[in-house]
mmCIF file of C-alpha atoms in Angstrom:
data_model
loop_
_atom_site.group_PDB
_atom_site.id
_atom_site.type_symbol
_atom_site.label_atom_id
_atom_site.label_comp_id
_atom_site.label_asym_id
_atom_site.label_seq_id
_atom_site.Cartn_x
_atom_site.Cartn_y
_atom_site.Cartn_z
ATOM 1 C CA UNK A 1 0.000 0.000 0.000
ATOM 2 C CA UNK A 2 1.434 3.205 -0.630
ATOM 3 C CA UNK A 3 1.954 6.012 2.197
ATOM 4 C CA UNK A 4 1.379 9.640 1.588
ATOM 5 C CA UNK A 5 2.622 12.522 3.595
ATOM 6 C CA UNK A 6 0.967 14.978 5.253
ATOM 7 C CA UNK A 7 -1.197 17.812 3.785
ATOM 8 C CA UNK A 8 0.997 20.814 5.194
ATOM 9 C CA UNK A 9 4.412 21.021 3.701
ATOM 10 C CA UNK A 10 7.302 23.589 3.444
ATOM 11 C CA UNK A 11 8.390 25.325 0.826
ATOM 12 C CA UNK A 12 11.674 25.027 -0.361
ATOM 13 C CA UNK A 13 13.883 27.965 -0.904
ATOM 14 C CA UNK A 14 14.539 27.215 -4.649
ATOM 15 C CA UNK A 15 10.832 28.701 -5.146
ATOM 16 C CA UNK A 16 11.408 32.055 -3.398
ATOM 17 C CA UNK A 17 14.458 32.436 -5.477
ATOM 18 C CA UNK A 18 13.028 31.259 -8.291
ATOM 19 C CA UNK A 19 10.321 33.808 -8.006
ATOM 20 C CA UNK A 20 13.000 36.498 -8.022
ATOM 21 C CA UNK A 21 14.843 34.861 -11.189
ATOM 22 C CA UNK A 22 11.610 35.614 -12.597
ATOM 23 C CA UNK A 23 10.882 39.650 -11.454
ATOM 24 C CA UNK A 24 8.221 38.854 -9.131
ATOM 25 C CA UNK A 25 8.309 39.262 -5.576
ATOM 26 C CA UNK A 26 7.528 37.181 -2.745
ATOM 27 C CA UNK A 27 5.895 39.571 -0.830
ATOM 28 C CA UNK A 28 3.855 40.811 -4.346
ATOM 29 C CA UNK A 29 3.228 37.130 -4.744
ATOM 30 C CA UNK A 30 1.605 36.209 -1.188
ATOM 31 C CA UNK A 31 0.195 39.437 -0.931
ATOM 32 C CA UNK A 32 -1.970 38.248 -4.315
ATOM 33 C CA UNK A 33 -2.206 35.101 -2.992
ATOM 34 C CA UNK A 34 -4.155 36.019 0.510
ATOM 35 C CA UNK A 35 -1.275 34.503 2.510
ATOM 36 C CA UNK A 36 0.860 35.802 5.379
ATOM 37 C CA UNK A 37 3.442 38.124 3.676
ATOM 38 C CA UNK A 38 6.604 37.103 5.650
ATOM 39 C CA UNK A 39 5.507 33.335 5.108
ATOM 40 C CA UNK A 40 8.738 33.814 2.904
ATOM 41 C CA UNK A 41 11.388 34.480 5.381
ATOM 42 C CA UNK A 42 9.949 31.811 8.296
ATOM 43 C CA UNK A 43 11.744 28.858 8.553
ATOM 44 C CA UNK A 44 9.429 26.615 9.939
ATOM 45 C CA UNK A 45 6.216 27.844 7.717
ATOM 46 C CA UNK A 46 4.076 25.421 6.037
ATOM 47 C CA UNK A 47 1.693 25.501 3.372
ATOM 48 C CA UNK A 48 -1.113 23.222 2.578
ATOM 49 C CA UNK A 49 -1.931 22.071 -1.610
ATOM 50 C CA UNK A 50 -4.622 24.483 -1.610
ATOM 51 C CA UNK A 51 -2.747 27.151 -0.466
ATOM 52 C CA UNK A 52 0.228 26.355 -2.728
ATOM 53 C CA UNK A 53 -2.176 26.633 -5.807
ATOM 54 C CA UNK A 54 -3.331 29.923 -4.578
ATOM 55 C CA UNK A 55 0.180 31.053 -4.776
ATOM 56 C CA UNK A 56 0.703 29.511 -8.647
ATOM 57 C CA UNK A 57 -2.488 31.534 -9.566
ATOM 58 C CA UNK A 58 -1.053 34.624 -8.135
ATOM 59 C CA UNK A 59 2.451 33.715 -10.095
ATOM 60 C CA UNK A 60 -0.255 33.704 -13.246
ATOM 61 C CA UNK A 61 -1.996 37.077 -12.655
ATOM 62 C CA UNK A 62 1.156 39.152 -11.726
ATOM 63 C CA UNK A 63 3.246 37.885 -14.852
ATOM 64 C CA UNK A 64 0.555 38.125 -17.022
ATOM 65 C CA UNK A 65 3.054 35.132 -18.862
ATOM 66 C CA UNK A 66 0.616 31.638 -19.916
ATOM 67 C CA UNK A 67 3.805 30.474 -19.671
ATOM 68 C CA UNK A 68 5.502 31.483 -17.139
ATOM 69 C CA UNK A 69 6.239 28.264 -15.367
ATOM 70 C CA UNK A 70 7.900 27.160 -18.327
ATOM 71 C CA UNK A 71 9.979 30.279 -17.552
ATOM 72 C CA UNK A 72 10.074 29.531 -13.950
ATOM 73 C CA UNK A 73 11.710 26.383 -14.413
ATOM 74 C CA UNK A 74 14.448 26.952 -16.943
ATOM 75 C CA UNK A 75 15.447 29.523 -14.492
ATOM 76 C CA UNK A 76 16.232 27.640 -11.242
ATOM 77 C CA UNK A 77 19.374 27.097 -10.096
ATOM 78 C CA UNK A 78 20.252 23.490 -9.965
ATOM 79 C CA UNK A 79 22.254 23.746 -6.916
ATOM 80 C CA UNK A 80 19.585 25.233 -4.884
ATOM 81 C CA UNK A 81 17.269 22.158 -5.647
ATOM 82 C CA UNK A 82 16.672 20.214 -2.076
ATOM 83 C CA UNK A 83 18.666 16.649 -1.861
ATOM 84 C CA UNK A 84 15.442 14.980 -2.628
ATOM 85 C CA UNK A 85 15.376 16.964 -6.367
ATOM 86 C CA UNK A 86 18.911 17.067 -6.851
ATOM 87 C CA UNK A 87 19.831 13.239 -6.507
ATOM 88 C CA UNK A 88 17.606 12.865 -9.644
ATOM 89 C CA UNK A 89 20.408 14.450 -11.703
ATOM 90 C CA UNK A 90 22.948 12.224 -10.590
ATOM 91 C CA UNK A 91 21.388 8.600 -11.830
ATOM 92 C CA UNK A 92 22.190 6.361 -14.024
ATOM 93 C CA UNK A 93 20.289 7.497 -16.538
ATOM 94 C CA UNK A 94 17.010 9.358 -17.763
ATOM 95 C CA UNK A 95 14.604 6.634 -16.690
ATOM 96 C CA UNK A 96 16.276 6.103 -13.333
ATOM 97 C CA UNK A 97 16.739 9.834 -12.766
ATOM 98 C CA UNK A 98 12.702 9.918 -13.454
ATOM 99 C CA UNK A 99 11.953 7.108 -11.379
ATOM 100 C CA UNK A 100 14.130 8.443 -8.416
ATOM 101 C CA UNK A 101 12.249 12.254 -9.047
ATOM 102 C CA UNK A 102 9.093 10.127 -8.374
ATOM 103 C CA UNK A 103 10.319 8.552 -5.565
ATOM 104 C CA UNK A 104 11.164 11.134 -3.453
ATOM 105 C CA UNK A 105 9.157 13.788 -4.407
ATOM 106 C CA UNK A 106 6.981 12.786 -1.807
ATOM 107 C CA UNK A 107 9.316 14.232 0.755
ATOM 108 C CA UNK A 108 8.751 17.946 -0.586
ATOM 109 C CA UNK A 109 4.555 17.920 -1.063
ATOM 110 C CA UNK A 110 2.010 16.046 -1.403
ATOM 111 C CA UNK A 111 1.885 15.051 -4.778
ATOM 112 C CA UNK A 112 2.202 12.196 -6.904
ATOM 113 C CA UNK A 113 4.174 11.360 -10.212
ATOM 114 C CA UNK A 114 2.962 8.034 -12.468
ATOM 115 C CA UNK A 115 4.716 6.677 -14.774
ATOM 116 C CA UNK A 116 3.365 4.636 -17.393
ATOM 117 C CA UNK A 117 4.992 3.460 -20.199
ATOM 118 C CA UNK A 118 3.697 1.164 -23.252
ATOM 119 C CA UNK A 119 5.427 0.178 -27.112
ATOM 120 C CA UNK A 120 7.712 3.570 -27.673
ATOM 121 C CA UNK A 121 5.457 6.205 -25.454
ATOM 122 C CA UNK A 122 5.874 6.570 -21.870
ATOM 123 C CA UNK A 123 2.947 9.102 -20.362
ATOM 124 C CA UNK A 124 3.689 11.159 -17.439
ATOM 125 C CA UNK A 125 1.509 12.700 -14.947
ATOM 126 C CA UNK A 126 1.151 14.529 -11.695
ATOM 127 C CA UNK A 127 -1.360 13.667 -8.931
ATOM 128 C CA UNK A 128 -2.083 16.458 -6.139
ATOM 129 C CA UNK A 129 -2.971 13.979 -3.124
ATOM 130 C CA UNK A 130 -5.263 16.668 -1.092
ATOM 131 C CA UNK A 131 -7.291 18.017 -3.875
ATOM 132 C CA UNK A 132 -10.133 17.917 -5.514
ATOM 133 C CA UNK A 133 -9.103 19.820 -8.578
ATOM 134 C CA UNK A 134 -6.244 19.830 -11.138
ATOM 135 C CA UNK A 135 -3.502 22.025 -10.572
ATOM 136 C CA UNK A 136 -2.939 25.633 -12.124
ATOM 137 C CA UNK A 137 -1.743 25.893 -15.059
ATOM 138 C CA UNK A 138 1.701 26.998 -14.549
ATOM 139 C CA UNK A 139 2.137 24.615 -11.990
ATOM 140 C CA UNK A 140 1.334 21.579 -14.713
ATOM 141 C CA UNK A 141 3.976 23.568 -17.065
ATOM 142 C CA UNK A 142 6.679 23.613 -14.318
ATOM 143 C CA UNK A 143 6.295 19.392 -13.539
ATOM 144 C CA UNK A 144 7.198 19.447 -17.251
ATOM 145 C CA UNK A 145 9.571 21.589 -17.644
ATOM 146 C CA UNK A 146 11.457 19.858 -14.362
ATOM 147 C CA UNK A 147 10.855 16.399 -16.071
ATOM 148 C CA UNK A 148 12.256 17.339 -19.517
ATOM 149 C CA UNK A 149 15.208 19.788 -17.714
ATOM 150 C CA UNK A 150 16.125 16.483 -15.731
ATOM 151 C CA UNK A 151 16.699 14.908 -18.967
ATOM 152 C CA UNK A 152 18.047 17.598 -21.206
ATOM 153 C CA UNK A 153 21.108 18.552 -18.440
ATOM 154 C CA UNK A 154 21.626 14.938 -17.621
ATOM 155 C CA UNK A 155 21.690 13.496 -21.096
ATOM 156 C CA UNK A 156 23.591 16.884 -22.468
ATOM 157 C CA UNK A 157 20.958 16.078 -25.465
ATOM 158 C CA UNK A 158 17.979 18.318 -26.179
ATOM 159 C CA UNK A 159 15.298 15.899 -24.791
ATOM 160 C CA UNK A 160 11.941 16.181 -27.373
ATOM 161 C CA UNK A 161 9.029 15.128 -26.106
ATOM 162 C CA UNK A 162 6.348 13.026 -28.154
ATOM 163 C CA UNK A 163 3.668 15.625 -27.202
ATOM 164 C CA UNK A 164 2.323 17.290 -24.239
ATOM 165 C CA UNK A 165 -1.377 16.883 -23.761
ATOM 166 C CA UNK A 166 -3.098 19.694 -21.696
ATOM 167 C CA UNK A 167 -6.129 20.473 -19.768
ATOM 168 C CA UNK A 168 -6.678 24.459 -20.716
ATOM 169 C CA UNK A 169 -8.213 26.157 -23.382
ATOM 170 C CA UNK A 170 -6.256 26.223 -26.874
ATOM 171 C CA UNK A 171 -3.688 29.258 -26.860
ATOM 172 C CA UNK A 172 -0.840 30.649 -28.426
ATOM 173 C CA UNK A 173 1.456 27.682 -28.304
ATOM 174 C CA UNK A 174 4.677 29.112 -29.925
ATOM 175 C CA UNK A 175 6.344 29.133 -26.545
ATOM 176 C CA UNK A 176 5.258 25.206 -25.883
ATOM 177 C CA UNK A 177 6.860 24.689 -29.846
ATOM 178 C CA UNK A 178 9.812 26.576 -29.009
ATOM 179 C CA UNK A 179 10.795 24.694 -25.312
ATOM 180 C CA UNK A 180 9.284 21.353 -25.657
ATOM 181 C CA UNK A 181 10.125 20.836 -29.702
ATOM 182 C CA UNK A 182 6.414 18.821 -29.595
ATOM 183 C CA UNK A 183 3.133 18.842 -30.485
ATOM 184 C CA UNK A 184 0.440 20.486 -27.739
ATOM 185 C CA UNK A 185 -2.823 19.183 -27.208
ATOM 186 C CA UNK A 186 -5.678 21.213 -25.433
ATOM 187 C CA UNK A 187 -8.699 20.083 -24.373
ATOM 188 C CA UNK A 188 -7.376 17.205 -22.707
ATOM 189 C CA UNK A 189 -8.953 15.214 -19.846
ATOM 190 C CA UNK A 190 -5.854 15.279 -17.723
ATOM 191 C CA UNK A 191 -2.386 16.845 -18.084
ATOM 192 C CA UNK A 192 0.337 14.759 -19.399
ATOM 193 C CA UNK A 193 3.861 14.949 -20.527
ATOM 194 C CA UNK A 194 4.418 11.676 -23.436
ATOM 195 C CA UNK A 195 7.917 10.997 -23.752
ATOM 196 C CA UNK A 196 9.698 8.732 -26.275
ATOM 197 C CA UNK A 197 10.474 5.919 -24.006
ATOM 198 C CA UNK A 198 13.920 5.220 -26.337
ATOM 199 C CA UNK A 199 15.134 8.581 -24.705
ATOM 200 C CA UNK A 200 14.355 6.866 -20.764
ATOM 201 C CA UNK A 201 17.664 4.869 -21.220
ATOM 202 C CA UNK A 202 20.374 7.575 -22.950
ATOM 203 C CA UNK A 203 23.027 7.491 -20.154
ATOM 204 C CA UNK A 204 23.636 10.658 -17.731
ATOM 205 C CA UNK A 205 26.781 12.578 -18.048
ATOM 206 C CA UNK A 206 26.307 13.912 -14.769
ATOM 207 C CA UNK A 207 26.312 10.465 -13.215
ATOM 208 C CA UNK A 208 28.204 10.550 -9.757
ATOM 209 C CA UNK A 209 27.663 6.866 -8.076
ATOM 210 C CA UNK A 210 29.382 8.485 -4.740
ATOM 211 C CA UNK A 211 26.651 11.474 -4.454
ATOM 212 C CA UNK A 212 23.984 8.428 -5.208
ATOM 213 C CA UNK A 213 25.750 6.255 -2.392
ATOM 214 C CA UNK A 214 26.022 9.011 0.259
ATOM 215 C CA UNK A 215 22.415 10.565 -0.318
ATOM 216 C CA UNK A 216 19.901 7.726 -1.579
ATOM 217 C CA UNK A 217 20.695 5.953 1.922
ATOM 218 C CA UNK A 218 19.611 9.023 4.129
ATOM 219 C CA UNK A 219 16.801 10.114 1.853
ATOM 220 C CA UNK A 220 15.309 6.391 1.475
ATOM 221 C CA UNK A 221 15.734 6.439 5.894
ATOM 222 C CA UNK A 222 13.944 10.080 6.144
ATOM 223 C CA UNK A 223 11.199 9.055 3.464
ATOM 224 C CA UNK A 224 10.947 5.707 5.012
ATOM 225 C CA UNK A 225 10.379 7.808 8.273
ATOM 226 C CA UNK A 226 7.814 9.981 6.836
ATOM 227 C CA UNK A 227 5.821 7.239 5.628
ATOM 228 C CA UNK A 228 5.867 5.349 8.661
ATOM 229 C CA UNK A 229 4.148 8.675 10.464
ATOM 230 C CA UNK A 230 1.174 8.178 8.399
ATOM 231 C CA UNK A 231 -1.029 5.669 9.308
ATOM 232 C CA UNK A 232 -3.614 3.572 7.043
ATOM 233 C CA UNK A 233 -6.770 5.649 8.064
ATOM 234 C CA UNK A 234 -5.172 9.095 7.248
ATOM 235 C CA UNK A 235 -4.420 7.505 3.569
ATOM 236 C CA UNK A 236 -8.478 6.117 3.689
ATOM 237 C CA UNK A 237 -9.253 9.984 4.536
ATOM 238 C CA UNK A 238 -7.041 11.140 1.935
ATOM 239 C CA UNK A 239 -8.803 9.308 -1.019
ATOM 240 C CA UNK A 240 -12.320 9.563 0.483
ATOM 241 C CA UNK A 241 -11.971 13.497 0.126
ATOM 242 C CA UNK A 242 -10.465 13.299 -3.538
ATOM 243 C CA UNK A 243 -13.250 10.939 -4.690
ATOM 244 C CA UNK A 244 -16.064 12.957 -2.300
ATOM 245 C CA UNK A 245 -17.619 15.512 -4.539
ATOM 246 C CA UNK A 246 -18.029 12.663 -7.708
ATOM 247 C CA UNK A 247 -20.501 10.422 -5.071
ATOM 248 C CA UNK A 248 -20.209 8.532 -2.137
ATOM 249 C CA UNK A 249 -17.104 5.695 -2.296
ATOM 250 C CA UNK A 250 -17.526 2.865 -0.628
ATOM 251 C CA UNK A 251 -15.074 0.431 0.926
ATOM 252 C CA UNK A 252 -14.230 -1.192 -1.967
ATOM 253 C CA UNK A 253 -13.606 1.749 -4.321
ATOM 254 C CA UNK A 254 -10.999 3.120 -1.618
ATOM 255 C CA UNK A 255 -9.195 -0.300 -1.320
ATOM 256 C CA UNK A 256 -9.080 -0.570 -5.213
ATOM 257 C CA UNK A 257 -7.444 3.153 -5.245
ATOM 258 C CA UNK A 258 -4.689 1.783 -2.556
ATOM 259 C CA UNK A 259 -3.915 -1.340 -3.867
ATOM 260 C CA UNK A 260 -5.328 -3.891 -1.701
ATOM 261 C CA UNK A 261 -8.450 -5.498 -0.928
ATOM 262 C CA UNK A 262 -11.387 -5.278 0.464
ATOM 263 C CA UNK A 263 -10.751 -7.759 3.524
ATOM 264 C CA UNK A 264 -7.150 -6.796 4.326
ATOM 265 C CA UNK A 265 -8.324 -2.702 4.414
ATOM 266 C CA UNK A 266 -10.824 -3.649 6.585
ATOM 267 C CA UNK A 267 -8.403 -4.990 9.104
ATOM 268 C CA UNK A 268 -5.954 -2.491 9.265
ATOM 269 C CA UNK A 269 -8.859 0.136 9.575
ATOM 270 C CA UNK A 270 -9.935 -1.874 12.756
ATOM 271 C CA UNK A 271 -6.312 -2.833 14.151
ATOM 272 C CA UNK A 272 -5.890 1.160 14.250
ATOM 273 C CA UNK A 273 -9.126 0.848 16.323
ATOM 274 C CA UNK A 274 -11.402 2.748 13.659
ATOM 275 C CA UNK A 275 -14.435 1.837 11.422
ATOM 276 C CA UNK A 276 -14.674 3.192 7.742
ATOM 277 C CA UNK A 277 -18.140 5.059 8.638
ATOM 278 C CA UNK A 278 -16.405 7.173 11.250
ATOM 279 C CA UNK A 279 -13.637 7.517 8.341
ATOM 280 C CA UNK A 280 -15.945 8.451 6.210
ATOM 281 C CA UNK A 281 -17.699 11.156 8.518
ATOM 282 C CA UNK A 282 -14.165 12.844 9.452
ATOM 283 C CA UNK A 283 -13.000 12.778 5.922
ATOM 284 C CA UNK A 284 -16.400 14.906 5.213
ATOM 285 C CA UNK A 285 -15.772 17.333 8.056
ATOM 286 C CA UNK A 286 -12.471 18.028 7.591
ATOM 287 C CA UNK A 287 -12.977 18.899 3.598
ATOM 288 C CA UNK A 288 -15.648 21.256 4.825
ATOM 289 C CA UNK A 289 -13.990 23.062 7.107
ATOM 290 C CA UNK A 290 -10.975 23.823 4.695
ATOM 291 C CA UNK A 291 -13.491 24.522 2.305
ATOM 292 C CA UNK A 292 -15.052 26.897 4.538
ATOM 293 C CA UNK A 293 -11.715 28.402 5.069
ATOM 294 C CA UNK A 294 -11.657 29.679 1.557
ATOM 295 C CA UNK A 295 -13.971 32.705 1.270
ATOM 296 C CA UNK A 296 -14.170 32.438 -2.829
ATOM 297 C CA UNK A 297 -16.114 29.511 -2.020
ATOM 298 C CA UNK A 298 -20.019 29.653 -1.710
ATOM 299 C CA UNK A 299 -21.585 27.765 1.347
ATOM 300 C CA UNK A 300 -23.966 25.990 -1.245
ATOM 301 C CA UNK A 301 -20.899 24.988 -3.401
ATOM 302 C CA UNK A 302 -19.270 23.996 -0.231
ATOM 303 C CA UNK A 303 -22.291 21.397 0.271
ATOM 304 C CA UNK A 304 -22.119 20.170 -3.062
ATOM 305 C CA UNK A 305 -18.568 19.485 -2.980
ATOM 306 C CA UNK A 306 -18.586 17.180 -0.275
ATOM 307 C CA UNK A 307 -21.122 15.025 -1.550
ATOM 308 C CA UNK A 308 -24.701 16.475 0.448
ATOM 309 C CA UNK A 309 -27.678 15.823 -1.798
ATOM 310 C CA UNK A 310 -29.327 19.442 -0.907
ATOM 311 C CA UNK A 311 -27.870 22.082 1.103
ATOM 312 C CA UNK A 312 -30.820 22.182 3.984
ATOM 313 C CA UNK A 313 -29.389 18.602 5.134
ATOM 314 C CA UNK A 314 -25.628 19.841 5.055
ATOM 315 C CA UNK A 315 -26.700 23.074 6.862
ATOM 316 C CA UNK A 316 -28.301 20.190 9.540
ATOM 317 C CA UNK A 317 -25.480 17.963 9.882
ATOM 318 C CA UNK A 318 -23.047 21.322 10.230
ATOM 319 C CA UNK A 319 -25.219 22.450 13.391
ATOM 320 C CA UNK A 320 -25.061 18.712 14.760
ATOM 321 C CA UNK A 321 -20.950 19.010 14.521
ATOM 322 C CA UNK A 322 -20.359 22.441 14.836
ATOM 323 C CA UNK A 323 -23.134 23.665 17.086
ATOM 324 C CA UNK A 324 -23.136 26.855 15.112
ATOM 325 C CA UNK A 325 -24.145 27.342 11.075
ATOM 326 C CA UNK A 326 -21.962 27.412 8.414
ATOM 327 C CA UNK A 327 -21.615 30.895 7.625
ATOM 328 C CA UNK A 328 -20.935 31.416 11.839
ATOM 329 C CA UNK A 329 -18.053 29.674 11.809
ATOM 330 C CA UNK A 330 -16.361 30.819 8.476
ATOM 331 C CA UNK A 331 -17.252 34.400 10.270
ATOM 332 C CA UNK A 332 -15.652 33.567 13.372
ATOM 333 C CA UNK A 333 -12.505 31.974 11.539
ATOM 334 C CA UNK A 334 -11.967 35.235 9.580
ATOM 335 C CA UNK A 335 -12.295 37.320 12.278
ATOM 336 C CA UNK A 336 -9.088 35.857 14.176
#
């Protein structure tokens, strides 16, 4: 079964610099985004997904770029990259520099990579594990970028995607020619990066087997660390809320999402001393109250979004948890 991390995470300091690589401030940036403006230049701050995409949307506005995470990520340093992005660079080669990316990119948020590969294509994409909603559009464009970057600087080859398949709205893509070499799809159900899958095994000049021996040990211990925080019902909760707003999942449709089956979820719920129904109810509560969190978001929507049938009976079941409405305690939240 795989292990997530948790929802909060910090942001490295490659993104504040890359920010400035960029012209845009980090106070300009959080100030757009609704977020504390010294969040910056705490060392212990933490950000949550949703927060995190508020920030790439503010990235979006203030550029006024549709490309600027393409832009974003050609400009970061490599050597400001945390150990869990850098060791990437120093594989074997482009398939095991992908598959170590994927590996331990756990360790800096919440997200997901897949790779999938079949005859000469092998598809790429990027799951965020705590929402509900794809990513922002820059963000998608700077998972690519990374990806093909890794490839490009390891290989010392210009790495050309197959395509890129895209979520958004057709647009000017002379930029997406000129970086990526490929063909852009828009439209698409997901966002995807299709490599050739020839390219995964051209060697790495920047292969250093002593940087891989002295850093994969103590990043496979602190991810293996990580992972062991999170227990089996916080990974139930996490799919319950991603799979909330499309109906109701049941027990089986979470197991089938985690890899295992019906029976042996339903004993490691228990031996944690829990019961998918109360799983099910706190998964529910906490999605509302982070939706409630965000004042962009209507009450109604907020109902809808968590799977109520009519908003009367999620306005009930809020009293019955809350003691107080909906709208009462988003008020009393914003007033802190």
């Amino acid at each position: 079964m795989n292990s997530i991390i948790d929802e909060r995470f910090k942001m490295p300091n490659a993104f504040w610099h890359g920010l400035k690589a960029i012209g845009l401030s980090p106070t300009s940036v959080l100030r757009q985004a609704g977020l504390p403006i010294t969040l910056h230049i705490r060392d212990n701050s933490q950000v949550t997904t949703a927060q995190l995409f508020r920030l790439w949307q503010a990235i979006e506005t203030l550029s006024e770029d549709p490309t600027v995470g393409i832009r974003f990520a050609t400009s970061l340093q490599t050597a400001l990259l945390p150990p869990s992005s850098l060791v990437a660079f120093y594989a074997r080669d482009y398939r095991d520099g992908l598959a170590r990316t994927a590996r331990f990119k756990r360790m800096c948020a919440p997200e997901r990579v897949d790779m999938r590969c079949e005859g000469d294509e092998c598809s790429i994409t990027v799951e965020w594990l705590h929402s509900r909603c794809a990513e922002p559009a820059a963000l998608a464009d700077v998972a690519f970028t990374s990806f093909v970057e890794l490839g490009r600087q390891g290989t010392g080859e210009r790495i050309v995607p197959k395509r890129i398949e895209l979520m958004r709205s057709n647009m000017d893509d002379s930029a997406y020619q000129h970086y990526f070499g490929c063909s852009v799809r828009f439209g698409s159900s997901r966002n995807t990066l299709v490599l050739d899958s020839a390219d995964l095994d051209r060697p790495f000049r920047t292969h250093n087997a002593e940087l891989l021996e002295m850093l994969v040990p103590a990043l496979a211990s602190a991810l293996q660390e990580q992972e062991a925080c999170s227990s089996v019902s916080d990974e139930v909760k996490v799919v319950l809320k991603r799979s909330m707003a499309s109906g109701r999942p049941d027990l089986a449709y979470v197991a089938r999402e985690l890899g295992t089956s019906e029976r042996t979820l339903q004993r490691r719920i228990t031996g944690e001393g829990n019961n998918f129904r109360r799983l099910t109810l706190e998964a529910r509560q906490d999605m509302v109250r982070s939706l409630l969190l965000d004042s962009a978001i209507e009450i109604n929507e907020v109902a809808y979004l968590v799977g109520f049938e009519d908003a009367n009976s999620f306005y009930r079941a809020f009293r019955s948890w809350e003691g107080v409405t909906p709208a009462q305690w988003r008020f009393s939240r914003s007033s802190h």
